[in-house]
Coordinates of C-alpha atoms and ligand atoms in Angstrom, one line a residue:
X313 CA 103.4 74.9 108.0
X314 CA 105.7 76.9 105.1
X315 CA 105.6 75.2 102.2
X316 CA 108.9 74.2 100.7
X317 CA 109.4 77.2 98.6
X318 CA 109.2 79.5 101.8
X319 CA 111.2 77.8 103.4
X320 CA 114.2 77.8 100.8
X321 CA 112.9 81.5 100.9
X322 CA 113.7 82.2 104.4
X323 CA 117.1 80.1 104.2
X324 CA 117.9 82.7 101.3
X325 CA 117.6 86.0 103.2
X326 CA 118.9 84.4 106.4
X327 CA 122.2 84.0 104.3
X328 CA 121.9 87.4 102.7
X329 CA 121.4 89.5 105.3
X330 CA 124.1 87.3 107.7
X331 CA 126.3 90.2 108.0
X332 CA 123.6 93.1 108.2
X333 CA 123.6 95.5 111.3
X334 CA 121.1 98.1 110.1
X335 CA 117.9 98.2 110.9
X336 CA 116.9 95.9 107.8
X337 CA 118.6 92.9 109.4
X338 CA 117.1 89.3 109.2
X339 CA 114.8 89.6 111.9
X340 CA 113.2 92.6 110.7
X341 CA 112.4 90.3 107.3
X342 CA 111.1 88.0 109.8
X343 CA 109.1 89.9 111.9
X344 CA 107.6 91.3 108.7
X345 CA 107.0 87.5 106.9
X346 CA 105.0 86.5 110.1
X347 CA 102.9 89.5 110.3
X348 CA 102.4 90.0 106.7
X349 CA 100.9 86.3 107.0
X350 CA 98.5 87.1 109.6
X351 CA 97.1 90.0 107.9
X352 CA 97.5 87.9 104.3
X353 CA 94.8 85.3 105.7
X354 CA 92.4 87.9 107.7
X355 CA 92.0 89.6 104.6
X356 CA 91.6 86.8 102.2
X357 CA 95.2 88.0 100.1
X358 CA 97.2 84.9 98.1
X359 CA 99.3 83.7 101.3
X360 CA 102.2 82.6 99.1
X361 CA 102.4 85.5 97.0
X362 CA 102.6 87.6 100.1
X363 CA 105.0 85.8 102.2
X364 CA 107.4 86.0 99.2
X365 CA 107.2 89.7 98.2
X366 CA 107.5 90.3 102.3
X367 CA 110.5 87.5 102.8
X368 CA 112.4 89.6 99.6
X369 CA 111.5 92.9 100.2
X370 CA 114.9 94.2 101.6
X371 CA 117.2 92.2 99.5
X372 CA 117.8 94.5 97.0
X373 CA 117.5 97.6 98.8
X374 CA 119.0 100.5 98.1
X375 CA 121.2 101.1 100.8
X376 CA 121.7 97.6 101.5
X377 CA 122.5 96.2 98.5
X378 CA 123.0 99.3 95.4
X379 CA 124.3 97.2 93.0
X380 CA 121.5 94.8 92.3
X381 CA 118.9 97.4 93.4
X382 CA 117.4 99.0 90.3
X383 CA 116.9 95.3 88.6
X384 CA 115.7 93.9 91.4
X385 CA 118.5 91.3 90.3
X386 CA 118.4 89.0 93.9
X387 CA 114.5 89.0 93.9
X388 CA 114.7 87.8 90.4
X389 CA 117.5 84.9 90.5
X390 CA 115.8 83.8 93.7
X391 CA 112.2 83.3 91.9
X392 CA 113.9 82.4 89.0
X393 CA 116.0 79.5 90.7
X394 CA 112.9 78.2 92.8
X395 CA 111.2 77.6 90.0
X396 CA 108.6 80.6 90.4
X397 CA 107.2 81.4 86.6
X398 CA 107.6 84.7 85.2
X399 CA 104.5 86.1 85.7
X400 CA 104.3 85.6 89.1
X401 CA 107.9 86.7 89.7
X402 CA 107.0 90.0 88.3
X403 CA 104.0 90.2 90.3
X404 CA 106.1 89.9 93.3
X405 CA 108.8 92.2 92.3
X406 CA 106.3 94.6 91.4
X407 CA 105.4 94.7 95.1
X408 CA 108.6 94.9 96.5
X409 CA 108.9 97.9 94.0
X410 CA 105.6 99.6 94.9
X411 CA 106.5 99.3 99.1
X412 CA 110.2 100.7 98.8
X413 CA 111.1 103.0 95.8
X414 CA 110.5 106.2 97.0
X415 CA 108.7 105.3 100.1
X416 CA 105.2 106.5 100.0
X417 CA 105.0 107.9 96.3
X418 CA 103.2 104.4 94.9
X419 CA 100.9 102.8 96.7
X420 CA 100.4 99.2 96.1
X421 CA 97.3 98.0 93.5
X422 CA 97.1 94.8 94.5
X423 CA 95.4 93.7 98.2
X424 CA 98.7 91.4 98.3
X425 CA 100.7 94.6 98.0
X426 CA 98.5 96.2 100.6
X427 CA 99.4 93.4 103.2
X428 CA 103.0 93.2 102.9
X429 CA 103.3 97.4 103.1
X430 CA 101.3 96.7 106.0
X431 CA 103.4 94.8 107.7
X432 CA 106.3 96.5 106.9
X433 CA 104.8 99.8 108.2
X434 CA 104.1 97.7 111.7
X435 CA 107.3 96.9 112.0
X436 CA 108.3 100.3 112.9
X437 CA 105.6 101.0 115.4
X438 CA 104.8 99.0 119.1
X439 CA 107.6 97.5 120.9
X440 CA 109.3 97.0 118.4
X441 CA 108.9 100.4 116.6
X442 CA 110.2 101.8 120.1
X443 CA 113.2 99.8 120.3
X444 CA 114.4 100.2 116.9
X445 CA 113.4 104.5 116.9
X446 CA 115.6 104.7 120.1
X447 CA 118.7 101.8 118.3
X448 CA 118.6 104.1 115.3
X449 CA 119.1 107.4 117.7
X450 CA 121.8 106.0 119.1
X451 CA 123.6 105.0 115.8
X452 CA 122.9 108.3 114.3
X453 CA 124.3 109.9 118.1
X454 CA 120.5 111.9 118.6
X455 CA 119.2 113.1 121.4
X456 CA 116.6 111.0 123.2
X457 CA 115.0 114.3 123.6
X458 CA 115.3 117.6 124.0
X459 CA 113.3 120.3 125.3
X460 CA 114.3 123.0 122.8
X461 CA 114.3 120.7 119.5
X462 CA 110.3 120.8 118.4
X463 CA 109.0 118.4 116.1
X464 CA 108.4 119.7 113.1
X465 CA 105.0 117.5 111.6
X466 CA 105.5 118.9 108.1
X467 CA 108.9 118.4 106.7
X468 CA 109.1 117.7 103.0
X469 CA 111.4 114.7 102.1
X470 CA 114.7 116.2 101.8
X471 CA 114.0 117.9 105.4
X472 CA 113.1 114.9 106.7
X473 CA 116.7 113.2 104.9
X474 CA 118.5 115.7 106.5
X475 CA 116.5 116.3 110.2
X476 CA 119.1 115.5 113.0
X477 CA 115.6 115.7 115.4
X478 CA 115.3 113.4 118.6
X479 CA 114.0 110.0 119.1
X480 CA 111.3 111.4 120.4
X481 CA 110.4 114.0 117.9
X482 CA 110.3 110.8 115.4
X483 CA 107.2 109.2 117.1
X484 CA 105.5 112.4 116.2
X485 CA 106.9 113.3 113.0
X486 CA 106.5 109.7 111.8
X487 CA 105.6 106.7 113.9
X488 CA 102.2 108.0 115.3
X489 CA 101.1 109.0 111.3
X490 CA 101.2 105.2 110.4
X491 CA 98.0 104.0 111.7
X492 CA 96.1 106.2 109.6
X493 CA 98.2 104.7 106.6
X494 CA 97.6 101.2 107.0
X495 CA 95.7 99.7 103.6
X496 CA 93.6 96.8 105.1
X497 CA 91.5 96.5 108.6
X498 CA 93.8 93.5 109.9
X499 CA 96.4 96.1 109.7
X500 CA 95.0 98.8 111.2
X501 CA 93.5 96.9 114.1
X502 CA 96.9 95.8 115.4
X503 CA 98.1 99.1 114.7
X504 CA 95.4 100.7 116.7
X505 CA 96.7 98.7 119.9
X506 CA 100.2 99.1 118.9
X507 CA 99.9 103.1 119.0
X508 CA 98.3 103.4 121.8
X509 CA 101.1 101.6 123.7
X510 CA 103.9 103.7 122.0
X511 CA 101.6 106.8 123.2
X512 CA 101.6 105.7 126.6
X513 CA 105.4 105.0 126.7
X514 CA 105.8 108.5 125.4
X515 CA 103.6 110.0 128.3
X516 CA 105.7 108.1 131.0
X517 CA 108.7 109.3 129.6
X518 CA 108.2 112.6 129.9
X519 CA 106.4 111.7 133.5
X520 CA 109.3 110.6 134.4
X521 CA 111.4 113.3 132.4
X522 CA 110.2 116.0 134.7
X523 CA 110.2 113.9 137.8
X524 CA 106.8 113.6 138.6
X525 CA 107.0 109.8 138.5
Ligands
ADP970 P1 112.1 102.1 106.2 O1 113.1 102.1 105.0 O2 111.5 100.8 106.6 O3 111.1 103.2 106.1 P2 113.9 103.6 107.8 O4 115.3 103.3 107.4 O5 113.3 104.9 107.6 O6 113.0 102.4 107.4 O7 113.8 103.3 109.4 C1 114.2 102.0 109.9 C2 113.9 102.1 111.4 O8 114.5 103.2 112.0 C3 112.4 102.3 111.7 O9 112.0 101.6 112.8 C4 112.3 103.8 112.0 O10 111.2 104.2 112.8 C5 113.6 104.1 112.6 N1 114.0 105.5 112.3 C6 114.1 106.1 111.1 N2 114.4 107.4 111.2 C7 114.5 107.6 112.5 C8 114.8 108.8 113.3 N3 115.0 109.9 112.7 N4 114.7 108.7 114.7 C9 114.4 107.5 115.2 N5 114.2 106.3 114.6 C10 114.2 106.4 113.2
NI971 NI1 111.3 96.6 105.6

């Protein structure tokens, strides 16, 4: 059971992100809150501290929300409403800061840190990871694929900003690189499974691409 405080927690970003389309939408909080707990008690992390910093990660994003990004200001009046002390607030924050500024320049110092990256990082690969690749190529109008558009495994940052590549050139350039990037061995178990699934989809596609399915 979620203790009262996660619950008011999950309340909180169900309201925020109540009118949010993008890929960071409520569900994707969610997903990420139930598997950042699962890894959190494997590996022995502070379940509470975790399922906060995972439940706020995306409320002060960036693109998302750019006013109250650089404070972190609705992480903050959250904790700071709920009662959380100050200490611990900034612990949290500090995770939330580590996993999303800059994407993969910091990485977290803290095994609570670790888990909720984690989970974050899962989110994008599996089932899941496939659905939301191909909803994101069909908001950004990319190809599915295309046999003359290579992947291109070494882009730097702004190349990879700017790449108008196809769905499936992203499972290469980016979703099949996060298994050897997960932090704790929960993590990387269930991201072992999970990339072998997306690997198979990706050779029945093109089976079936060419016809010879
Ligand atoms: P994050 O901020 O969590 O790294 P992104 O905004 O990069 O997330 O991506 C959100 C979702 O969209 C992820 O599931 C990711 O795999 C997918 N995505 C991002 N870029 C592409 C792309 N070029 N092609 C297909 N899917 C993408
Ligand atoms: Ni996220």
């Amino acid at each position: 059971m979620a203790s009262e405080l996660i619950e008011r927690a999950i309340k909180y970003v169900r309201e925020k992100f109540e009118n949010e389309f993008s890929g960071h939408d409520f569900f994707h909080t969610l997903r990420v809150y139930k598997t950042a707990t699962h890894i959190a008690r494997e590996e022995n992390a502070d379940v509470e501290t975790v399922q906060l910093a995972a439940l706020l990660h995306d409320v002060d994003d960036r693109k998302i929300s750019p006013e109250t990004y650089l404070q972190q200001a609705n992480a903050r009046g959250f904790l700071r409403t709920n009662g959380v002390d100050d200490e611990r607030a900034e612990a949290i924050c500090k995770i939330i800061r580590q996993i999303s500024f800059g994407a993969n320049s910091t990485a977290p110092d803290t095994l609570e840190g670790m888990c909720v990256q984690d989970a974050d990082r899962l989110d994008a690969i599996g089932a899941i990871g496939i659905a939301r690749a191909f909803a994101y190529g069909g908001n950004h109008n990319r190809h599915m694929y295309h046999p003359d558009i290579k992947p291109n495994l070494n882009m730097t940052k702004e190349e990879y900003v700017k790449s108008e590549s196809t769905t499936i050139n992203h499972f290469y350039e980016k979703l099949f690189k996060l298994t050897a990037m997960m932090n704790t061995e929960a993590a990387g178990r269930i991201a072992r499974r999970r990339e072998a699934y997306m690997r198979e989809f990706v050779s029945e596609f093109m089976d079936e691409w060419e016809g010879n399915k």
